Amino acid sequence: MKPLIYLDYNSTTPVDKRVLETMLPYFSEKFGNANSRTHAFGWIAEDAVNTAREQVANLINCTPQEIIFTSGSTEAINLAIKGVWELYQTKGNHIITVNTEHKAVLDVCKSIEKKGAQVTYLSVNREGLIDLQELKNALTPKTIMVAVMYANNETGVMQPIAKIAELVHANNSLFMCDATQATGKIPIDVEEEHIDIMCISAHKMYGPKGIGALYIRRKNPRVSMATQIEGGGHERGLRSGTLNVPGIVGFGKACEIAQREMWEDAARISKLRTKLEQHLCDLSNVFINGSTRHRLFNTTNISFQGIRSEKLITKLPNIAVAMGSACTSAIAEPSHVLKAMGLPHEDAYSSIRFSLGKYTTETEIDSTIELLLATVKDLIDNS
Ligand code: PLP
């Protein structure tokens, strides 16, 4: 069996060994409940949570009080959209989002639509970018929130966040950003970019699974939202439940490492992605999906025209990549993201997402290129 090559970092990342080491004592020796105020076990856990909260806050330039720990981005998004919609009903009932958002956002919007919310889904162009004029036209006095992701999980395409925030605030609406894929990879400054609400997930940035956070602005403007998980009043009453101390500690450490090392990682990873793309694009039937200018440095979504991605992936069992179709039903649906970008179904069915990470080596990229080129040629010759 050939060595396994992992190129699916947008799906999840391995836990950095330094993160794991920091977490380990909090499972057994330092096992206290961070909300136990009467003894040292609790104080030690609380101290560790405070440190982690600062580390997360430092990464995105907010205050620790603006960080609410959740089980990940899906939960943070549920809290943000449902919580704001419930609390801001007197202002309005309208939310704006984009067709290419993650299902965590789209499904929550669908769910509140059933309860009476009005949701506008902005379109994207062939590059995966929204049209700022379309956003401007969609804003109304009843728009309470606009939710636009920082970087797309399938294509890596990055939206013009600061410009979006400017338009949204000029309309006195709140700007929520799903930064699950961007946080830890590129610098994000919620002050400079005027983001009001933002979600982060630790397992996309070499932290553990099952932990994430929602950033909620406390000043200019002070954002409020209705609690979604009640009981016990943890996390300033916004998210009850005993804190996942080892997870939080690991998340904090992952943020600290990302802040220090992201530039170095980005430079190395983007070189590897360029090499991969340059070699694959030598094939005549290959093209890249999404803007190549406004894109995360680690992601490439490639269509191999005329070849179904399932077929290609089956021939490459040692390479872990993602397909541009979601097998969520008996029939594989083409990706909603590629569909929204106007890709013909056939091209969406033949797309593969490669997402590289800090443990990707040049040898792995060389092997991937070699295997892919040979397999694609073989499939074309025998078609
Ligand atoms: N948003 C984006 C853009 C994602 O890529 C993901 C995960 O794939 C999520 C939200 C959900 O994150 P989590 O796994 O932390 O619930």
Coordinates of C-alpha atoms and ligand atoms in Angstrom, one line a residue:
M1 CA 0.0 0.0 0.0
K2 CA 1.3 3.4 -1.0
P3 CA 1.7 5.9 1.9
L4 CA -1.5 7.9 2.6
I5 CA -1.4 11.5 1.6
Y6 CA -3.8 13.9 3.4
L7 CA -5.0 16.8 1.3
D8 CA -8.3 17.5 3.1
Y9 CA -7.3 20.1 5.7
N10 CA -10.4 22.1 5.1
S11 CA -12.4 19.2 6.4
T12 CA -10.3 18.9 9.5
T13 CA -6.7 19.1 10.7
P14 CA -4.6 16.9 12.9
V15 CA -4.0 18.2 16.4
D16 CA -0.6 19.9 16.7
K17 CA 1.5 17.9 19.1
R18 CA 2.2 21.0 21.2
V19 CA -1.6 21.5 21.5
L20 CA -2.1 18.0 22.6
E21 CA 0.6 18.3 25.2
T22 CA -1.0 21.4 26.6
M23 CA -4.3 19.7 26.8
L24 CA -3.3 16.4 28.4
P25 CA -3.0 17.5 32.1
Y26 CA -6.6 18.9 31.9
F27 CA -8.1 15.4 31.4
S28 CA -6.9 13.9 34.7
E29 CA -4.5 15.8 37.0
K30 CA -6.2 19.2 36.5
F31 CA -9.7 17.9 35.9
G32 CA -11.6 20.6 37.9
N33 CA -14.8 22.2 36.7
A34 CA -14.0 25.8 35.7
N35 CA -17.2 26.9 37.4
S36 CA -16.4 25.4 40.8
R37 CA -15.6 28.5 42.8
T38 CA -15.0 26.9 46.2
H39 CA -11.7 25.1 45.7
A40 CA -8.4 25.0 43.9
F41 CA -9.4 22.4 41.4
G42 CA -12.0 24.8 40.0
W43 CA -9.6 27.8 40.2
I44 CA -6.9 26.0 38.2
A45 CA -9.4 25.1 35.5
E46 CA -10.8 28.6 35.5
D47 CA -7.3 30.1 35.1
A48 CA -6.6 27.8 32.2
V49 CA -9.9 28.9 30.5
N50 CA -9.0 32.5 31.1
T51 CA -5.6 32.1 29.5
A52 CA -7.2 30.3 26.5
R53 CA -9.9 33.0 26.2
E54 CA -7.1 35.6 25.9
Q55 CA -5.2 33.6 23.3
V56 CA -8.3 33.3 21.1
A57 CA -9.1 37.0 21.6
N58 CA -5.5 38.0 20.7
L59 CA -5.7 36.1 17.4
I60 CA -8.6 38.2 16.2
N61 CA -8.0 41.4 18.1
C62 CA -11.0 41.5 20.5
T63 CA -11.3 41.4 24.2
P64 CA -11.6 38.1 26.1
Q65 CA -15.1 39.1 27.3
E66 CA -16.2 39.1 23.7
I67 CA -15.4 35.4 23.3
I68 CA -18.2 32.7 24.0
F69 CA -17.0 29.1 23.8
T70 CA -19.2 26.7 21.9
S71 CA -18.8 23.2 20.6
G72 CA -17.7 24.5 17.2
S73 CA -18.8 26.7 14.3
T74 CA -22.1 25.0 13.7
E75 CA -23.3 25.8 17.2
A76 CA -21.8 29.3 17.1
I77 CA -23.7 30.0 13.8
N78 CA -26.9 28.7 15.3
L79 CA -26.5 30.9 18.3
A80 CA -25.7 33.9 16.2
I81 CA -28.4 33.7 13.6
K82 CA -31.2 32.4 15.7
G83 CA -30.1 34.5 18.7
V84 CA -30.0 37.8 16.8
W85 CA -33.2 37.1 14.8
E86 CA -35.1 36.4 18.0
L87 CA -33.9 39.5 19.8
Y88 CA -34.0 42.0 17.1
Q89 CA -37.6 41.4 15.9
T90 CA -38.6 44.9 16.9
K91 CA -36.1 46.3 14.4
G92 CA -37.0 43.9 11.6
N93 CA -37.3 40.5 10.2
H94 CA -34.9 40.5 7.3
I95 CA -31.5 38.7 7.0
I96 CA -29.2 38.6 4.1
T97 CA -26.8 35.8 3.3
V98 CA -25.1 34.3 0.2
N99 CA -25.9 31.2 -1.8
T100 CA -22.4 29.8 -1.3
E101 CA -22.4 29.8 2.5
H102 CA -21.8 26.6 4.4
K103 CA -24.8 24.5 5.2
A104 CA -24.5 25.5 8.8
V105 CA -25.6 29.0 7.8
L106 CA -28.0 28.1 5.0
D107 CA -29.9 25.5 7.0
V108 CA -30.3 27.8 10.0
C109 CA -31.6 30.5 7.6
K110 CA -34.1 27.9 6.1
S111 CA -35.2 27.0 9.6
I112 CA -35.9 30.6 10.7
E113 CA -37.6 31.2 7.4
K114 CA -40.2 28.6 8.4
K115 CA -40.8 30.7 11.5
G116 CA -41.4 33.8 9.5
A117 CA -38.0 35.3 8.8
Q118 CA -37.3 36.9 5.4
V119 CA -34.0 35.8 4.0
T120 CA -32.3 37.2 0.9
Y121 CA -29.7 34.9 -0.7
L122 CA -27.2 36.9 -2.7
S123 CA -25.8 35.4 -5.8
V124 CA -22.1 35.0 -6.7
N125 CA -20.3 35.5 -10.0
R126 CA -18.3 32.8 -11.8
E127 CA -15.4 33.6 -9.5
G128 CA -17.5 32.9 -6.4
L129 CA -17.5 36.6 -5.4
I130 CA -20.6 38.6 -4.4
D131 CA -21.7 41.8 -6.1
L132 CA -21.5 44.7 -3.7
Q133 CA -24.2 46.5 -5.6
E134 CA -26.5 43.6 -5.2
L135 CA -25.9 43.6 -1.5
K136 CA -26.5 47.4 -1.3
N137 CA -29.8 46.9 -3.2
A138 CA -30.9 44.1 -0.9
L139 CA -30.4 46.1 2.4
T140 CA -33.6 47.6 3.8
P141 CA -34.4 49.4 7.1
K142 CA -35.7 46.0 8.2
T143 CA -32.4 44.2 7.7
I144 CA -31.1 43.1 11.1
M145 CA -28.1 41.1 10.0
V146 CA -26.0 40.2 7.0
A147 CA -24.1 36.9 7.2
V148 CA -21.2 36.5 4.7
M149 CA -18.4 34.0 5.1
Y150 CA -14.7 35.0 5.1
A151 CA -13.4 32.2 3.0
N152 CA -15.3 29.5 1.2
N153 CA -14.6 25.9 2.4
E154 CA -14.9 24.4 -1.1
T155 CA -13.0 26.9 -3.2
G156 CA -11.1 29.1 -0.7
V157 CA -12.6 32.2 -2.3
M158 CA -12.5 35.2 0.0
Q159 CA -15.2 37.8 0.0
P160 CA -14.3 41.6 0.4
I161 CA -15.1 41.6 4.1
A162 CA -14.2 45.2 5.1
K163 CA -16.2 46.6 2.2
I164 CA -19.2 44.4 3.0
A165 CA -19.0 45.5 6.7
E166 CA -19.0 49.2 5.6
L167 CA -22.2 48.8 3.6
V168 CA -23.9 46.8 6.3
H169 CA -23.0 49.3 9.0
A170 CA -24.1 52.2 6.8
N171 CA -27.5 50.5 6.9
N172 CA -27.4 50.1 10.8
S173 CA -27.4 46.3 10.4
L174 CA -25.1 43.8 12.1
F175 CA -22.4 42.0 10.2
M176 CA -21.8 38.3 10.9
C177 CA -18.9 36.5 9.4
D178 CA -18.3 32.7 9.3
A179 CA -14.5 32.7 9.5
T180 CA -14.2 29.0 10.1
Q181 CA -11.8 28.5 7.2
A182 CA -9.9 31.7 7.4
T183 CA -9.1 32.0 11.2
G184 CA -5.6 30.8 12.0
K185 CA -4.6 30.9 8.3
I186 CA -4.6 34.6 7.6
P187 CA -4.6 37.6 10.0
I188 CA -8.1 38.7 11.0
D189 CA -8.7 41.8 12.9
V190 CA -12.4 42.2 13.9
E191 CA -11.8 45.9 14.8
E192 CA -10.1 46.9 11.5
E193 CA -12.6 44.8 9.5
H194 CA -15.6 45.9 11.5
I195 CA -17.0 42.5 12.1
D196 CA -19.7 42.3 14.8
I197 CA -20.2 38.6 15.2
M198 CA -17.8 35.9 14.0
C199 CA -17.4 32.1 14.4
I200 CA -14.3 30.1 14.8
S201 CA -13.7 26.3 15.0
A202 CA -10.6 24.8 16.6
H203 CA -10.4 21.6 14.5
K204 CA -9.8 23.6 11.3
M205 CA -6.6 25.1 12.8
Y206 CA -4.8 22.2 14.4
G207 CA -6.8 22.3 17.6
P208 CA -9.2 19.6 18.9
K209 CA -12.7 18.8 17.6
G210 CA -15.8 19.7 19.5
I211 CA -14.7 23.2 20.5
G212 CA -15.0 26.6 18.9
A213 CA -16.1 30.1 19.7
L214 CA -18.4 33.0 18.8
Y215 CA -17.0 36.5 18.9
I216 CA -19.7 38.9 19.9
R217 CA -18.9 42.6 19.8
R218 CA -19.5 44.5 23.1
K219 CA -18.9 48.1 21.9
N220 CA -19.8 50.1 18.8
P221 CA -22.3 48.5 18.6
R222 CA -23.0 46.3 21.6
V223 CA -24.5 43.2 20.1
S224 CA -27.1 41.1 22.0
M225 CA -28.6 37.8 21.2
A226 CA -31.1 35.3 22.7
T227 CA -29.6 32.3 24.4
Q228 CA -30.1 29.0 22.6
I229 CA -28.7 26.6 25.2
E230 CA -30.1 27.3 28.7
G231 CA -29.2 26.0 32.1
G232 CA -26.6 27.1 34.5
G233 CA -25.8 30.4 33.0
H234 CA -22.2 29.6 31.8
E235 CA -20.6 31.9 29.2
R236 CA -22.4 35.0 30.4
G237 CA -25.7 33.2 30.2
L238 CA -25.3 32.8 26.4
R239 CA -24.2 29.2 26.3
S240 CA -24.8 27.0 29.3
G241 CA -23.1 23.7 30.0
T242 CA -20.0 22.7 31.8
L243 CA -17.0 24.1 30.0
N244 CA -14.9 21.6 27.9
V245 CA -11.7 22.7 29.7
P246 CA -9.2 20.4 27.8
G247 CA -10.8 21.5 24.5
I248 CA -10.7 25.1 25.4
V249 CA -7.1 24.9 26.5
G250 CA -6.1 23.2 23.2
F251 CA -8.1 25.8 21.2
G252 CA -6.2 28.6 23.0
K253 CA -2.8 27.0 22.3
A254 CA -3.8 26.4 18.7
C255 CA -4.6 30.2 18.4
E256 CA -1.3 31.1 20.0
I257 CA 0.7 28.9 17.6
A258 CA -1.3 30.2 14.6
Q259 CA -0.6 33.8 15.5
R260 CA 3.1 33.2 15.7
E261 CA 3.5 30.8 12.8
M262 CA 0.8 31.6 10.2
W263 CA 3.1 33.7 7.9
E264 CA 5.7 31.0 7.7
D265 CA 3.1 28.3 7.1
A266 CA 1.3 30.4 4.5
A267 CA 4.5 31.0 2.4
R268 CA 5.4 27.3 2.4
I269 CA 1.9 26.0 1.7
S270 CA 1.1 28.5 -1.0
K271 CA 4.3 27.4 -2.9
L272 CA 3.2 23.8 -2.7
R273 CA -0.3 24.7 -4.0
T274 CA 1.2 26.6 -6.9
K275 CA 3.3 23.6 -7.8
L276 CA 0.3 21.3 -7.7
E277 CA -1.8 23.7 -9.8
Q278 CA 0.9 24.4 -12.4
H279 CA 1.4 20.7 -13.0
L280 CA -2.2 19.8 -13.1
C281 CA -3.1 22.7 -15.4
D282 CA -0.7 21.3 -18.0
L283 CA -3.6 18.9 -18.8
S284 CA -5.9 20.3 -21.4
N285 CA -9.1 19.4 -19.6
V286 CA -8.3 21.0 -16.3
F287 CA -9.4 24.3 -14.8
I288 CA -9.5 26.0 -11.4
N289 CA -12.8 26.9 -9.9
G290 CA -13.2 30.3 -8.2
S291 CA -11.1 33.5 -8.1
T292 CA -7.4 32.8 -8.1
R293 CA -6.7 36.3 -6.8
H294 CA -9.1 36.4 -3.8
R295 CA -8.4 33.0 -2.4
L296 CA -7.0 31.2 0.6
F297 CA -3.4 30.0 0.0
N298 CA -4.1 26.4 0.9
T299 CA -7.1 25.5 -1.2
T300 CA -7.6 24.6 -4.9
N301 CA -10.8 23.4 -6.4
I302 CA -10.1 21.8 -9.8
S303 CA -12.4 20.4 -12.5
F304 CA -11.1 17.6 -14.6
Q305 CA -13.5 18.0 -17.5
G306 CA -15.0 14.8 -18.8
I307 CA -14.0 12.7 -15.8
R308 CA -16.3 12.1 -12.9
S309 CA -14.5 12.9 -9.6
E310 CA -15.7 9.7 -8.0
K311 CA -14.1 7.7 -10.7
L312 CA -10.8 9.6 -10.3
I313 CA -10.9 9.4 -6.5
T314 CA -11.5 5.7 -6.6
K315 CA -8.4 5.2 -8.6
L316 CA -6.3 7.2 -6.1
P317 CA -7.2 5.5 -2.8
N318 CA -4.1 6.7 -1.0
I319 CA -4.8 10.4 -1.6
A320 CA -7.4 12.0 0.7
V321 CA -9.2 14.8 -1.1
A322 CA -12.9 16.0 -1.2
M323 CA -15.3 15.9 -4.1
G324 CA -17.3 18.8 -5.6
S325 CA -20.5 16.8 -5.0
A326 CA -22.2 15.9 -1.7
C327 CA -23.4 12.4 -1.3
T328 CA -26.0 13.4 1.2
S329 CA -28.7 11.6 -0.6
A330 CA -28.9 8.5 -2.7
I331 CA -28.0 10.5 -5.7
A332 CA -24.9 12.6 -5.5
E333 CA -25.8 16.2 -5.8
P334 CA -23.4 18.6 -7.4
S335 CA -21.9 21.0 -4.9
H336 CA -24.3 24.0 -4.1
V337 CA -21.2 26.2 -4.2
L338 CA -20.1 25.3 -7.7
K339 CA -23.7 25.3 -8.9
A340 CA -24.2 28.9 -7.5
M341 CA -21.0 29.9 -9.4
G342 CA -22.7 28.8 -12.6
L343 CA -20.7 25.7 -13.3
P344 CA -22.4 23.3 -15.6
H345 CA -23.4 20.2 -13.6
E346 CA -21.0 18.0 -15.5
D347 CA -18.0 20.2 -14.5
A348 CA -19.2 20.3 -10.9
Y349 CA -19.4 16.5 -10.9
S350 CA -15.8 16.4 -12.1
S351 CA -14.3 18.7 -9.5
I352 CA -12.0 17.9 -6.7
R353 CA -11.0 20.0 -3.7
F354 CA -7.4 19.8 -2.6
S355 CA -6.7 21.5 0.7
L356 CA -3.1 21.6 1.9
G357 CA -1.9 22.2 5.4
K358 CA 1.2 22.7 7.5
Y359 CA 2.2 19.0 7.5
T360 CA 1.9 18.7 3.7
T361 CA 5.4 17.9 2.3
E362 CA 6.8 18.6 -1.2
T363 CA 7.3 14.8 -1.6
E364 CA 3.6 14.4 -1.0
I365 CA 2.7 17.0 -3.6
D366 CA 5.2 15.5 -6.1
S367 CA 3.6 12.0 -5.6
T368 CA 0.1 13.5 -6.0
I369 CA 1.0 15.2 -9.2
E370 CA 2.6 12.1 -10.6
L371 CA -0.3 9.8 -9.7
L372 CA -3.0 12.3 -10.9
L373 CA -1.4 13.0 -14.2
A374 CA -1.0 9.3 -14.9
T375 CA -4.5 8.4 -13.8
V376 CA -6.2 11.3 -15.7
K377 CA -4.3 10.4 -18.9
D378 CA -5.3 6.7 -18.4
L379 CA -8.9 7.6 -17.9
I380 CA -9.0 9.8 -21.0
D381 CA -7.2 7.3 -23.2
N382 CA -9.7 4.6 -22.1
S383 CA -12.8 6.7 -22.3
Ligands
PLP1 N1 -18.5 26.9 8.3 C1 -17.5 26.6 7.4 C2 -17.1 27.5 6.4 C3 -17.0 25.3 7.5 O1 -16.0 24.9 6.7 C4 -17.4 24.4 8.5 C5 -16.9 23.0 8.6 O2 -16.6 22.4 7.7 C6 -18.4 24.9 9.4 C7 -18.9 26.1 9.3 C8 -18.9 24.0 10.6 O3 -17.8 23.9 11.5 P1 -17.8 22.9 12.8 O4 -17.3 21.6 12.2 O5 -16.9 23.5 13.8 O6 -19.2 22.8 13.3

